[in-house]
CSV table of C-alpha atoms and ligand atoms in Angstrom, one decimal:
chain,number,residue,atom,x,y,z
A,1240,UNK,CA,-13.5,113.8,-20.2
A,1241,UNK,CA,-12.0,111.1,-18.0
A,1242,UNK,CA,-9.2,113.0,-16.3
A,1243,UNK,CA,-11.2,113.6,-13.1
A,1244,UNK,CA,-11.0,109.9,-12.5
A,1245,UNK,CA,-7.2,110.2,-12.2
A,1246,UNK,CA,-7.4,112.6,-9.3
A,1247,UNK,CA,-7.2,109.7,-6.9
A,1248,UNK,CA,-4.2,109.8,-4.6
A,1249,UNK,CA,-3.0,106.4,-5.9
A,1250,UNK,CA,-2.4,107.8,-9.4
A,1251,UNK,CA,-0.5,110.9,-8.1
A,1252,UNK,CA,1.8,108.6,-6.1
A,1253,UNK,CA,2.1,106.1,-8.9
A,1254,UNK,CA,3.2,109.0,-11.1
A,1255,UNK,CA,5.8,110.2,-8.7
A,1256,UNK,CA,7.3,106.7,-8.1
A,1257,UNK,CA,7.4,106.0,-11.9
A,1258,UNK,CA,9.3,109.3,-12.5
A,1259,UNK,CA,11.7,108.6,-9.7
A,1260,UNK,CA,12.5,105.2,-11.2
A,1261,UNK,CA,12.5,106.5,-14.8
A,1262,UNK,CA,9.8,103.9,-15.8
A,1263,UNK,CA,7.0,104.8,-18.2
A,1264,UNK,CA,3.8,103.9,-16.3
A,1265,UNK,CA,0.2,103.6,-17.4
A,1266,UNK,CA,-3.2,102.7,-16.0
A,1267,UNK,CA,-4.7,100.2,-18.4
A,1268,UNK,CA,-7.6,97.8,-19.1
A,1269,UNK,CA,-11.0,97.8,-17.4
A,1270,UNK,CA,-10.4,101.0,-15.4
A,1271,UNK,CA,-9.7,103.0,-18.6
A,1272,UNK,CA,-12.7,101.5,-20.4
A,1273,UNK,CA,-15.0,102.2,-17.4
A,1274,UNK,CA,-13.8,105.9,-17.1
A,1275,UNK,CA,-14.7,106.5,-20.7
A,1276,UNK,CA,-18.0,104.8,-20.3
A,1277,UNK,CA,-18.5,107.0,-17.2
A,1278,UNK,CA,-18.8,103.9,-15.0
A,1279,UNK,CA,-16.9,104.0,-11.7
A,1280,UNK,CA,-13.9,101.7,-12.1
A,1281,UNK,CA,-13.3,99.7,-8.9
A,1282,UNK,CA,-9.8,98.3,-9.4
A,1283,UNK,CA,-6.7,99.8,-11.0
A,1284,UNK,CA,-4.4,97.9,-13.4
A,1285,UNK,CA,-1.0,99.6,-13.7
A,1286,UNK,CA,1.6,98.5,-16.3
A,1287,UNK,CA,5.1,99.8,-16.2
A,1288,UNK,CA,7.9,99.4,-18.7
A,1289,UNK,CA,10.5,97.9,-16.3
A,1290,UNK,CA,10.6,95.6,-13.3
A,1291,UNK,CA,6.9,95.5,-12.2
A,1292,UNK,CA,7.6,93.9,-8.8
A,1293,UNK,CA,10.3,96.4,-7.9
A,1294,UNK,CA,8.0,99.2,-8.9
A,1295,UNK,CA,5.1,97.7,-6.9
A,1296,UNK,CA,7.4,97.5,-3.8
A,1297,UNK,CA,8.3,101.2,-4.2
A,1298,UNK,CA,4.7,102.2,-4.7
A,1299,UNK,CA,3.5,100.3,-1.7
A,1300,UNK,CA,6.1,102.1,0.4
A,1301,UNK,CA,5.1,105.5,-1.0
A,1302,UNK,CA,1.4,104.7,-0.2
A,1303,UNK,CA,2.3,103.4,3.3
A,1304,UNK,CA,0.9,100.0,2.4
A,1305,UNK,CA,3.9,97.8,2.7
A,1306,UNK,CA,1.8,95.3,4.7
A,1307,UNK,CA,-0.8,95.2,2.0
A,1308,UNK,CA,1.3,94.0,-0.9
A,1309,UNK,CA,1.2,90.5,-2.4
A,1310,UNK,CA,3.8,89.4,-4.9
A,1311,UNK,CA,3.2,86.7,-7.5
A,1312,UNK,CA,6.8,85.9,-8.5
A,1313,UNK,CA,5.8,83.3,-11.1
A,1314,UNK,CA,3.6,85.7,-13.0
A,1315,UNK,CA,5.8,88.8,-12.4
A,1316,UNK,CA,2.8,90.7,-10.9
A,1317,UNK,CA,2.0,92.3,-7.6
A,1318,UNK,CA,-1.1,93.5,-5.9
A,1319,UNK,CA,-1.6,96.2,-3.4
A,1320,UNK,CA,-4.7,96.6,-1.4
A,1321,UNK,CA,-5.5,100.2,-0.9
A,1322,UNK,CA,-8.7,100.5,1.2
A,1323,UNK,CA,-11.4,98.9,-1.0
A,1324,UNK,CA,-9.3,99.2,-4.1
A,1325,UNK,CA,-7.1,96.5,-5.6
A,1326,UNK,CA,-4.1,97.8,-7.5
A,1327,UNK,CA,-2.7,95.2,-9.9
A,1328,UNK,CA,0.8,96.0,-11.1
A,1329,UNK,CA,2.7,94.3,-13.9
A,1330,UNK,CA,5.8,94.9,-16.0
A,1331,UNK,CA,4.9,95.3,-19.7
A,1332,UNK,CA,5.3,91.9,-21.4
A,1333,UNK,CA,5.6,90.3,-24.7
A,1334,UNK,CA,4.5,86.7,-25.0
A,1335,UNK,CA,5.9,84.4,-27.6
A,1336,UNK,CA,4.8,80.8,-27.9
A,1337,UNK,CA,6.9,77.9,-28.4
A,1338,UNK,CA,5.3,76.3,-31.5
A,1339,UNK,CA,5.8,72.7,-30.1
A,1340,UNK,CA,4.4,73.1,-26.6
A,1341,UNK,CA,2.4,76.3,-27.0
A,1342,UNK,CA,3.7,77.3,-23.6
A,1343,UNK,CA,4.2,81.0,-23.3
A,1344,UNK,CA,7.6,82.3,-22.6
A,1345,UNK,CA,7.1,85.7,-21.1
A,1346,UNK,CA,9.7,88.4,-21.7
A,1347,UNK,CA,9.9,92.1,-21.0
A,1348,UNK,CA,8.2,94.2,-23.7
A,1349,UNK,CA,7.0,97.6,-24.6
A,1350,UNK,CA,3.6,99.1,-23.8
A,1351,UNK,CA,2.5,98.2,-27.4
A,1352,UNK,CA,3.5,94.6,-26.9
A,1353,UNK,CA,1.5,94.5,-23.7
A,1354,UNK,CA,-1.5,96.1,-25.3
A,1355,UNK,CA,-1.4,93.6,-28.2
A,1356,UNK,CA,-1.8,90.6,-25.9
A,1357,UNK,CA,-4.9,91.9,-24.2
A,1358,UNK,CA,-8.4,90.7,-24.9
A,1359,UNK,CA,-10.4,93.5,-26.5
A,1360,UNK,CA,-9.6,96.8,-28.1
A,1361,UNK,CA,-11.7,98.5,-25.4
A,1362,UNK,CA,-9.6,96.8,-22.8
A,1363,UNK,CA,-6.3,97.6,-24.4
A,1364,UNK,CA,-6.4,101.3,-23.9
A,1365,UNK,CA,-3.9,102.9,-21.6
A,1366,UNK,CA,-3.6,106.3,-19.9
A,1367,UNK,CA,-0.1,107.6,-19.3
A,1368,UNK,CA,0.8,108.4,-15.7
A,1369,UNK,CA,4.3,110.1,-15.9
A,1370,UNK,CA,4.4,113.8,-15.2
A,1371,UNK,CA,5.2,114.8,-18.8
A,1372,UNK,CA,2.3,112.9,-20.4
A,1373,UNK,CA,-0.1,112.4,-17.4
A,1374,UNK,CA,-3.6,111.8,-18.7
A,1375,UNK,CA,-2.7,111.1,-22.4
A,1376,UNK,CA,-4.7,108.2,-23.8
A,1377,UNK,CA,-2.8,105.6,-25.8
A,1378,UNK,CA,-5.2,103.7,-28.0
A,1379,UNK,CA,-3.4,101.8,-30.8
A,1380,UNK,CA,-6.4,99.7,-31.8
A,1381,UNK,CA,-9.1,102.3,-31.9
A,1382,UNK,CA,-10.8,101.1,-28.7
A,1383,UNK,CA,-12.4,104.5,-28.3
A,1384,UNK,CA,-14.1,104.2,-31.6
A,1385,UNK,CA,-15.2,100.6,-30.8
A,1386,UNK,CA,-16.6,101.8,-27.5
A,1387,UNK,CA,-18.5,104.6,-29.3
A,1388,UNK,CA,-19.9,102.0,-31.7
A,1389,UNK,CA,-20.6,99.6,-28.8
A,1390,UNK,CA,-18.4,96.9,-30.4
A,1391,UNK,CA,-16.3,94.2,-28.9
A,1392,UNK,CA,-13.4,93.2,-31.0
A,1393,UNK,CA,-10.0,91.5,-30.4
A,1394,UNK,CA,-6.9,93.6,-31.1
A,1395,UNK,CA,-5.2,90.6,-32.9
A,1396,UNK,CA,-6.5,87.9,-35.1
A,1397,UNK,CA,-9.2,86.4,-32.8
A,1398,UNK,CA,-7.8,82.9,-33.2
A,1399,UNK,CA,-4.6,84.1,-31.5
A,1400,UNK,CA,-6.4,86.1,-28.8
A,1401,UNK,CA,-8.8,83.3,-27.9
A,1402,UNK,CA,-6.2,80.6,-28.0
A,1403,UNK,CA,-4.0,82.7,-25.7
A,1404,UNK,CA,-6.8,82.5,-23.1
A,1405,UNK,CA,-10.0,80.8,-24.2
A,1406,UNK,CA,-11.9,82.3,-21.2
A,1407,UNK,CA,-11.9,85.5,-23.3
A,1408,UNK,CA,-14.7,83.9,-25.4
A,1409,UNK,CA,-16.9,83.9,-22.3
A,1410,UNK,CA,-15.7,87.4,-21.4
A,1411,UNK,CA,-16.7,88.7,-24.9
A,1412,UNK,CA,-20.2,87.4,-24.4
A,1413,UNK,CA,-20.3,88.6,-20.8
A,1414,UNK,CA,-19.3,92.2,-21.8
A,1415,UNK,CA,-21.8,92.1,-24.6
A,1416,UNK,CA,-24.5,91.3,-22.1
A,1417,UNK,CA,-23.4,93.7,-19.4
A,1418,UNK,CA,-22.8,96.6,-21.6
A,1419,UNK,CA,-25.4,95.8,-24.3
A,1420,UNK,CA,-22.7,95.8,-26.9
A,1421,UNK,CA,-22.4,93.7,-30.1
A,1422,UNK,CA,-19.5,91.4,-30.8
A,1423,UNK,CA,-17.7,92.2,-34.1
A,1424,UNK,CA,-18.5,89.6,-36.7
A,1425,UNK,CA,-14.9,88.4,-37.2
A,1426,UNK,CA,-14.4,88.2,-33.4
A,1427,UNK,CA,-17.6,86.2,-33.1
A,1428,UNK,CA,-16.6,83.8,-35.9
A,1429,UNK,CA,-13.3,83.4,-34.0
A,1430,UNK,CA,-15.3,82.3,-30.9
A,1431,UNK,CA,-17.2,79.8,-33.0
A,1432,UNK,CA,-14.0,78.3,-34.4
A,1433,UNK,CA,-12.4,78.0,-30.9
A,1434,UNK,CA,-15.3,76.8,-28.7
A,1435,UNK,CA,-13.6,73.4,-28.0
A,1436,UNK,CA,-10.7,75.3,-26.3
A,1437,UNK,CA,-13.0,76.3,-23.5
A,1438,UNK,CA,-12.4,72.8,-22.1
A,1439,UNK,CA,-8.9,73.8,-20.9
A,1440,UNK,CA,-10.5,76.5,-18.6
A,1441,UNK,CA,-11.4,75.5,-15.1
A,1442,UNK,CA,-15.1,75.3,-14.2
A,1443,UNK,CA,-14.6,78.0,-11.5
A,1444,UNK,CA,-13.4,80.6,-14.0
A,1445,UNK,CA,-16.2,79.7,-16.5
A,1446,UNK,CA,-18.7,80.0,-13.7
A,1447,UNK,CA,-17.5,83.5,-12.7
A,1448,UNK,CA,-18.3,84.7,-16.2
A,1449,UNK,CA,-21.6,82.9,-16.4
A,1450,UNK,CA,-22.7,84.4,-13.1
A,1451,UNK,CA,-21.8,87.8,-14.4
A,1452,UNK,CA,-24.0,87.1,-17.4
A,1453,UNK,CA,-26.8,86.0,-15.1
A,1454,UNK,CA,-26.5,89.1,-13.0
A,1455,UNK,CA,-26.8,91.4,-16.0
A,1456,UNK,CA,-30.1,93.3,-16.6
A,1457,UNK,CA,-31.1,91.0,-19.5
A,1458,UNK,CA,-29.3,87.7,-19.2
A,1459,UNK,CA,-31.1,86.1,-22.2
A,1460,UNK,CA,-28.8,88.1,-24.5
A,1461,UNK,CA,-25.8,86.3,-23.1
A,1462,UNK,CA,-27.4,82.9,-23.1
A,1463,UNK,CA,-28.5,83.3,-26.8
A,1464,UNK,CA,-25.0,84.3,-27.7
A,1465,UNK,CA,-23.5,81.4,-25.8
A,1466,UNK,CA,-25.8,79.1,-27.6
A,1467,UNK,CA,-25.2,80.6,-31.1
A,1468,UNK,CA,-21.4,80.4,-30.5
A,1469,UNK,CA,-21.7,76.8,-29.5
A,1470,UNK,CA,-20.3,77.3,-26.0
A,1471,UNK,CA,-23.6,76.6,-24.1
A,1472,UNK,CA,-23.6,73.1,-25.4
A,1473,UNK,CA,-20.2,72.5,-23.8
A,1474,UNK,CA,-20.6,74.3,-20.5
A,1475,UNK,CA,-24.3,73.7,-19.8
A,1476,UNK,CA,-25.7,70.9,-22.0
A,1477,UNK,CA,-28.9,70.5,-19.8
A,1478,UNK,CA,-29.9,74.0,-20.7
A,1479,UNK,CA,-29.4,73.3,-24.4
A,1480,UNK,CA,-31.6,70.3,-24.1
A,1481,UNK,CA,-34.5,72.6,-23.4
A,1482,UNK,CA,-34.4,73.7,-27.0
A,1483,UNK,CA,-36.9,72.7,-29.7
A,1484,UNK,CA,-40.6,72.1,-30.3
A,1485,UNK,CA,-42.0,68.7,-31.2
A,1486,UNK,CA,-45.3,68.4,-33.0
A,1487,UNK,CA,-47.5,65.3,-32.9
A,1488,UNK,CA,-51.1,65.2,-34.3
A,1489,UNK,CA,-50.7,68.9,-35.0
A,1490,UNK,CA,-50.0,69.7,-31.4
A,1491,UNK,CA,-46.8,71.4,-30.3
A,1492,UNK,CA,-45.5,72.5,-26.9
A,1493,UNK,CA,-43.6,75.6,-26.0
A,1494,UNK,CA,-39.9,75.9,-26.8
A,1495,UNK,CA,-38.7,75.6,-23.2
A,1496,UNK,CA,-35.3,77.1,-24.0
A,1497,UNK,CA,-36.9,80.5,-25.0
A,1498,UNK,CA,-39.6,80.1,-22.3
A,1499,UNK,CA,-36.9,79.7,-19.6
A,1500,UNK,CA,-35.0,82.7,-21.0
A,1501,UNK,CA,-38.2,84.8,-20.8
A,1502,UNK,CA,-38.8,83.7,-17.2
A,1503,UNK,CA,-35.2,84.6,-16.4
A,1504,UNK,CA,-35.5,88.1,-17.9
A,1505,UNK,CA,-38.9,88.6,-16.2
A,1506,UNK,CA,-37.5,87.8,-12.8
A,1507,UNK,CA,-34.5,90.1,-13.3
A,1508,UNK,CA,-36.9,93.0,-13.3
A,1509,UNK,CA,-37.8,92.2,-9.7
A,1510,UNK,CA,-34.7,90.7,-8.2
A,1511,UNK,CA,-30.9,91.0,-8.3
A,1512,UNK,CA,-30.5,87.8,-6.3
A,1513,UNK,CA,-28.3,85.4,-8.1
A,1514,UNK,CA,-29.9,82.3,-6.6
A,1515,UNK,CA,-33.4,83.3,-7.4
A,1516,UNK,CA,-32.1,83.9,-11.0
A,1517,UNK,CA,-30.6,80.4,-10.9
A,1518,UNK,CA,-34.0,79.0,-9.8
A,1519,UNK,CA,-35.5,80.6,-12.8
A,1520,UNK,CA,-32.9,79.1,-15.0
A,1521,UNK,CA,-33.5,75.6,-13.6
A,1522,UNK,CA,-37.2,75.6,-12.9
A,1523,UNK,CA,-38.1,73.6,-16.0
A,1524,UNK,CA,-34.7,71.8,-16.5
A,1525,UNK,CA,-36.3,68.4,-16.3
A,1526,UNK,CA,-39.0,69.0,-19.0
A,1527,UNK,CA,-37.0,67.2,-21.7
A,1528,UNK,CA,-36.6,64.2,-19.4
A,1529,UNK,CA,-40.3,64.0,-18.5
A,1530,UNK,CA,-41.9,64.9,-21.8
A,1531,UNK,CA,-44.6,62.7,-23.1
A,1532,UNK,CA,-47.3,62.9,-25.7
A,1533,UNK,CA,-50.5,61.4,-24.3
A,1534,UNK,CA,-53.4,60.8,-26.6
A,1535,UNK,CA,-56.4,63.0,-25.6
A,1536,UNK,CA,-54.2,65.1,-23.4
A,1537,UNK,CA,-51.4,66.3,-25.6
A,1538,UNK,CA,-47.9,67.1,-24.3
A,1539,UNK,CA,-47.3,66.5,-20.6
A,1540,UNK,CA,-44.2,67.0,-18.4
A,1541,UNK,CA,-45.5,65.2,-15.3
A,1542,UNK,CA,-43.2,65.3,-12.3
A,1543,UNK,CA,-40.7,67.7,-13.9
A,1544,UNK,CA,-40.6,69.7,-10.7
A,1545,UNK,CA,-39.5,66.6,-8.7
A,1546,UNK,CA,-37.0,65.4,-11.3
A,1547,UNK,CA,-35.8,68.9,-11.8
A,1548,UNK,CA,-35.1,69.4,-8.1
A,1549,UNK,CA,-33.1,66.2,-8.2
A,1550,UNK,CA,-31.0,67.4,-11.1
A,1551,UNK,CA,-30.0,70.6,-9.3
A,1552,UNK,CA,-27.2,68.9,-7.2
A,1553,UNK,CA,-25.7,67.2,-10.2
A,1554,UNK,CA,-25.6,70.5,-12.1
A,1555,UNK,CA,-24.3,72.4,-9.2
A,1556,UNK,CA,-21.6,69.9,-8.6
A,1557,UNK,CA,-20.4,69.9,-12.2
A,1558,UNK,CA,-20.5,73.6,-12.6
A,1559,UNK,CA,-18.8,74.2,-9.2
A,1560,UNK,CA,-21.7,76.1,-7.8
A,1561,UNK,CA,-21.8,75.9,-4.0
A,1562,UNK,CA,-23.3,72.8,-2.5
A,1563,UNK,CA,-24.8,74.6,0.5
A,1564,UNK,CA,-27.9,76.3,1.6
A,1565,UNK,CA,-28.0,78.2,-1.7
A,1566,UNK,CA,-28.3,74.9,-3.6
A,1567,UNK,CA,-31.0,73.8,-1.2
A,1568,UNK,CA,-32.8,77.0,-1.8
A,1569,UNK,CA,-32.7,76.5,-5.6
A,1570,UNK,CA,-33.9,72.8,-5.1
A,1571,UNK,CA,-36.8,74.1,-3.1
A,1572,UNK,CA,-37.8,76.7,-5.7
A,1573,UNK,CA,-37.7,74.1,-8.5
A,1574,UNK,CA,-39.7,71.7,-6.4
A,1575,UNK,CA,-42.4,74.1,-5.5
A,1576,UNK,CA,-42.7,76.2,-8.6
A,1577,UNK,CA,-46.0,74.6,-9.8
A,1578,UNK,CA,-47.7,74.5,-6.4
A,1579,UNK,CA,-49.3,78.0,-6.2
A,1580,UNK,CA,-51.0,77.8,-9.6
A,1581,UNK,CA,-51.8,74.1,-9.2
A,1582,UNK,CA,-53.9,75.1,-6.2
A,1583,UNK,CA,-56.3,77.0,-8.5
A,1584,UNK,CA,-57.3,73.8,-10.3
A,1585,UNK,CA,-59.5,72.9,-7.4
A,1586,UNK,CA,-61.3,75.0,-4.9
A,1587,UNK,CA,-58.5,76.7,-3.0
A,1588,UNK,CA,-59.0,75.7,0.6
A,1589,UNK,CA,-57.4,77.4,3.5
A,1590,UNK,CA,-55.6,74.3,4.5
A,1591,UNK,CA,-54.0,74.0,1.0
A,1592,UNK,CA,-52.8,77.6,1.3
A,1593,UNK,CA,-51.6,76.9,4.9
A,1594,UNK,CA,-49.6,74.0,3.6
A,1595,UNK,CA,-48.0,76.1,0.8
A,1596,UNK,CA,-47.1,78.8,3.3
A,1597,UNK,CA,-45.6,76.2,5.6
A,1598,UNK,CA,-43.7,74.4,2.9
A,1599,UNK,CA,-42.3,77.5,1.3
A,1600,UNK,CA,-41.5,79.1,4.7
A,1601,UNK,CA,-39.2,82.1,4.4
A,1602,UNK,CA,-38.9,81.6,0.7
A,1603,UNK,CA,-42.6,82.2,0.0
A,1604,UNK,CA,-42.2,85.7,-1.5
A,1605,UNK,CA,-39.4,84.5,-3.7
A,1606,UNK,CA,-41.5,81.6,-4.8
A,1607,UNK,CA,-44.4,83.9,-5.7
A,1608,UNK,CA,-42.0,86.0,-7.8
A,1609,UNK,CA,-40.8,82.9,-9.7
A,1610,UNK,CA,-44.4,81.9,-10.3
A,1611,UNK,CA,-45.3,85.3,-11.5
A,1612,UNK,CA,-42.3,85.4,-13.9
A,1613,UNK,CA,-43.3,81.9,-15.2
A,1614,UNK,CA,-46.5,83.3,-16.8
A,1615,UNK,CA,-45.3,83.7,-20.3
A,1616,UNK,CA,-47.9,82.3,-22.7
A,1617,UNK,CA,-48.1,83.8,-26.2
A,1618,UNK,CA,-51.8,83.1,-26.0
A,1619,UNK,CA,-53.2,86.3,-24.4
A,1620,UNK,CA,-56.3,84.6,-23.0
A,1621,UNK,CA,-54.3,81.9,-21.4
A,1622,UNK,CA,-51.9,84.4,-19.9
A,1623,UNK,CA,-54.8,86.5,-18.5
A,1624,UNK,CA,-56.3,83.4,-16.9
A,1625,UNK,CA,-53.0,82.4,-15.3
A,1626,UNK,CA,-52.6,85.9,-14.0
A,1627,UNK,CA,-56.0,86.0,-12.5
A,1628,UNK,CA,-55.3,82.7,-10.8
A,1629,UNK,CA,-52.0,84.0,-9.5
A,1630,UNK,CA,-53.7,87.1,-8.0
A,1631,UNK,CA,-56.3,84.9,-6.4
A,1632,UNK,CA,-53.6,82.8,-4.7
A,1633,UNK,CA,-51.8,85.9,-3.6
A,1634,UNK,CA,-54.9,87.2,-2.0
A,1635,UNK,CA,-55.7,83.9,-0.3
A,1636,UNK,CA,-52.2,83.8,1.1
A,1637,UNK,CA,-52.6,87.2,2.5
A,1638,UNK,CA,-55.9,86.3,4.2
A,1639,UNK,CA,-54.7,83.1,5.6
A,1640,UNK,CA,-51.4,84.6,6.8
A,1641,UNK,CA,-53.3,87.4,8.7
A,1642,UNK,CA,-55.5,84.8,10.4
A,1643,UNK,CA,-53.0,82.0,11.1
A,1644,UNK,CA,-49.5,83.3,11.2
A,1645,UNK,CA,-48.1,80.1,9.6
A,1646,UNK,CA,-45.1,81.6,7.9
A,1647,UNK,CA,-41.8,80.7,9.7
A,1648,UNK,CA,-44.0,78.5,11.7
A,1649,UNK,CA,-42.7,77.4,15.1
A,1650,UNK,CA,-44.6,74.7,16.9
A,1651,UNK,CA,-46.7,76.3,19.6
A,1652,UNK,CA,-45.6,73.5,21.9
A,1653,UNK,CA,-42.1,72.3,22.2
A,1654,UNK,CA,-40.8,68.7,22.4
A,1655,UNK,CA,-39.6,69.5,25.9
A,1656,UNK,CA,-43.1,70.5,27.0
A,1657,UNK,CA,-44.4,67.1,25.7
A,1658,UNK,CA,-41.6,65.2,27.5
A,1659,UNK,CA,-42.3,67.1,30.7
A,1660,UNK,CA,-46.0,66.6,30.6
A,1661,UNK,CA,-45.8,62.8,30.1
A,1662,UNK,CA,-42.5,62.4,32.0
A,1663,UNK,CA,-41.0,60.8,28.9
A,1664,UNK,CA,-37.4,60.4,27.7
A,1665,UNK,CA,-36.7,61.5,24.1
A,1666,UNK,CA,-38.3,58.9,21.8
A,1667,UNK,CA,-40.6,58.4,18.9
A,1668,UNK,CA,-43.8,59.3,20.8
A,1669,UNK,CA,-42.6,62.9,20.9
A,1670,UNK,CA,-42.3,63.0,17.1
A,1671,UNK,CA,-45.7,61.4,16.7
A,1672,UNK,CA,-47.4,64.0,18.9
A,1673,UNK,CA,-45.6,66.9,17.3
A,1674,UNK,CA,-46.6,65.8,13.8
A,1675,UNK,CA,-50.2,65.4,14.9
A,1676,UNK,CA,-50.2,68.9,16.2
A,1677,UNK,CA,-48.6,70.3,13.1
A,1678,UNK,CA,-51.0,68.5,10.8
A,1679,UNK,CA,-54.0,69.5,12.8
A,1680,UNK,CA,-53.0,73.2,12.6
A,1681,UNK,CA,-52.3,73.0,8.9
A,1682,UNK,CA,-55.6,71.3,8.2
A,1683,UNK,CA,-57.4,73.9,10.3
A,1684,UNK,CA,-58.6,71.3,12.8
A,1685,UNK,CA,-57.2,73.3,15.7
A,1686,UNK,CA,-56.0,76.9,15.8
A,1687,UNK,CA,-52.3,77.9,16.0
A,1688,UNK,CA,-52.1,78.5,19.8
A,1689,UNK,CA,-50.5,77.0,22.8
A,1690,UNK,CA,-53.8,76.1,24.5
A,1691,UNK,CA,-55.3,74.4,21.4
A,1692,UNK,CA,-52.0,72.5,20.9
A,1693,UNK,CA,-51.9,71.5,24.6
A,1694,UNK,CA,-55.4,70.0,24.5
A,1695,UNK,CA,-54.5,68.0,21.3
A,1696,UNK,CA,-51.3,66.8,22.9
A,1697,UNK,CA,-53.4,65.3,25.8
A,1698,UNK,CA,-55.7,63.5,23.4
A,1699,UNK,CA,-52.8,62.2,21.2
A,1700,UNK,CA,-51.0,61.1,24.4
A,1701,UNK,CA,-54.0,59.2,25.5
A,1702,UNK,CA,-54.1,57.4,22.1
A,1703,UNK,CA,-50.6,56.3,22.8
A,1704,UNK,CA,-51.5,55.1,26.3
A,1705,UNK,CA,-49.6,58.0,28.0
A,1706,UNK,CA,-50.8,59.7,31.1
A,1707,UNK,CA,-49.9,63.3,32.0
A,1708,UNK,CA,-47.9,63.7,35.2
A,1709,UNK,CA,-49.6,66.0,37.6
B,2740,CTP,N1,-7.4,90.8,-19.5
B,2740,CTP,C1,-7.2,90.0,-20.7
B,2740,CTP,N2,-7.6,88.7,-20.8
B,2740,CTP,C2,-8.3,88.1,-19.8
B,2740,CTP,C3,-8.5,88.9,-18.6
B,2740,CTP,C4,-8.1,90.2,-18.5
B,2740,CTP,O1,-6.6,90.5,-21.6
B,2740,CTP,N3,-8.7,86.9,-19.9
B,2740,CTP,C5,-6.9,92.1,-19.4
B,2740,CTP,C6,-7.8,93.2,-20.1
B,2740,CTP,O2,-7.0,94.2,-20.5
B,2740,CTP,C7,-8.6,93.6,-18.9
B,2740,CTP,C8,-7.6,93.6,-17.8
B,2740,CTP,O3,-6.8,92.5,-18.1
B,2740,CTP,O4,-9.2,94.9,-19.0
B,2740,CTP,C9,-8.2,93.5,-16.4
B,2740,CTP,O5,-8.9,92.3,-16.3
B,2740,CTP,P1,-10.1,92.1,-15.2
B,2740,CTP,O6,-9.8,92.9,-14.0
B,2740,CTP,O7,-10.3,90.6,-15.1
B,2740,CTP,O8,-11.3,92.6,-16.0
B,2740,CTP,P2,-11.8,94.0,-16.3
B,2740,CTP,O9,-11.6,94.3,-17.8
B,2740,CTP,O10,-11.3,95.0,-15.4
B,2740,CTP,O11,-13.4,93.9,-16.2
B,2740,CTP,P3,-14.3,93.4,-14.9
B,2740,CTP,O12,-13.8,94.1,-13.7
B,2740,CTP,O13,-15.7,93.7,-15.3
B,2740,CTP,O14,-14.0,91.9,-14.9
């Protein structure tokens, strides 16, 4: 059922080289798992019983890729880049830990030794590559059965597997989310016992797994598992703080943890963009910090969008997310997420819509997706009302856009034009006139054209005592 995946030239060559060297060779890990799941595996992991680096060098030569090999002497591994494919090669290893230092001492082992030290039964399956057994599946831990039962389980006692590499706790939850599998109870209990060990893993590696969870079709599954295991509290405490409902005078508020997860799942139907998904995760992040119970009004979270936008940088820094335009995008989304619906509290004027279009700029469509995803009330009446308001804002945006072309707005008159007209050097007057033009356009006082802007520039110049140079 999976042998057609082995028709790739790499496997034929890997087989020939292994036979020449008299090394047993296997493709192992994620590739095998994905073949069986009928998912196209992208990278190949090959394990040989013998000197992995020597084998890799011979394979690279046979594939005509001697320039594309990287050797990691310390780890005894090598990588060959073959077009888009990364081939990872390793000699089968057995790891034993020194009981005092817990540092692994790695020594050559059999295929079974190597399989034992892998993360999950479904990732420990190997397919033989030598001529006499090409295509035979070696599955000592019933990975095939676990795959069929959609179960994630460690081959060893989970305490050993997870203490070997605590990132595997994140991987278990990531696979469960991506593949919609369950984690075997003993394995999950093992995660719960070992959560503190995640602290020895770098933030970068944790983030890679978290982002894979976020990019899954239904990330809430992963977040709930992370929370249940006790990992979320350690890696993302701000998110855990969203949990809970307080009740005063019989009035409660929504549980912002579950609300945020619903928003996140909602937005995933419409976008695969990691950063828009991050915006959904962080949109209400400052609700706990701004929560108040006000007599007569009930629960309020005034200013949570401002405070939330401010929290983004701190969270991005700690989690090793990029501190670049992606971060600024998320800040902007968090800051603006209440604006569209807030407009409907008053009469929606064209100028308010114009300001929204101007402030959101290129991100307007994304912002509207976030706002749409944010409508989650359990109260059907409330939900319908919000939805009606949302549609109203959407229509108004369309109308104003067609009329005014405010999106990606470029001033109809440049700073140079102003300097030339009044024969001015660069200085604050230019900024004052430009702002006056922009505000007048956004307020609908003048239309968004060169001529209208030119007339206003003359008037504003006059106010500043400037005379146009003829
Ligand atoms: N592996 C492991 N423990 C880890 C990481 C990897 O035991 N912490 C083993 C598993 O056998 C895994 C293989 O190394 O299948 C390859 O790892 P990797 O390429 O990181 O992951 P894949 O399982 O291939 O899955 P994905 O590509 O989705 O990350």
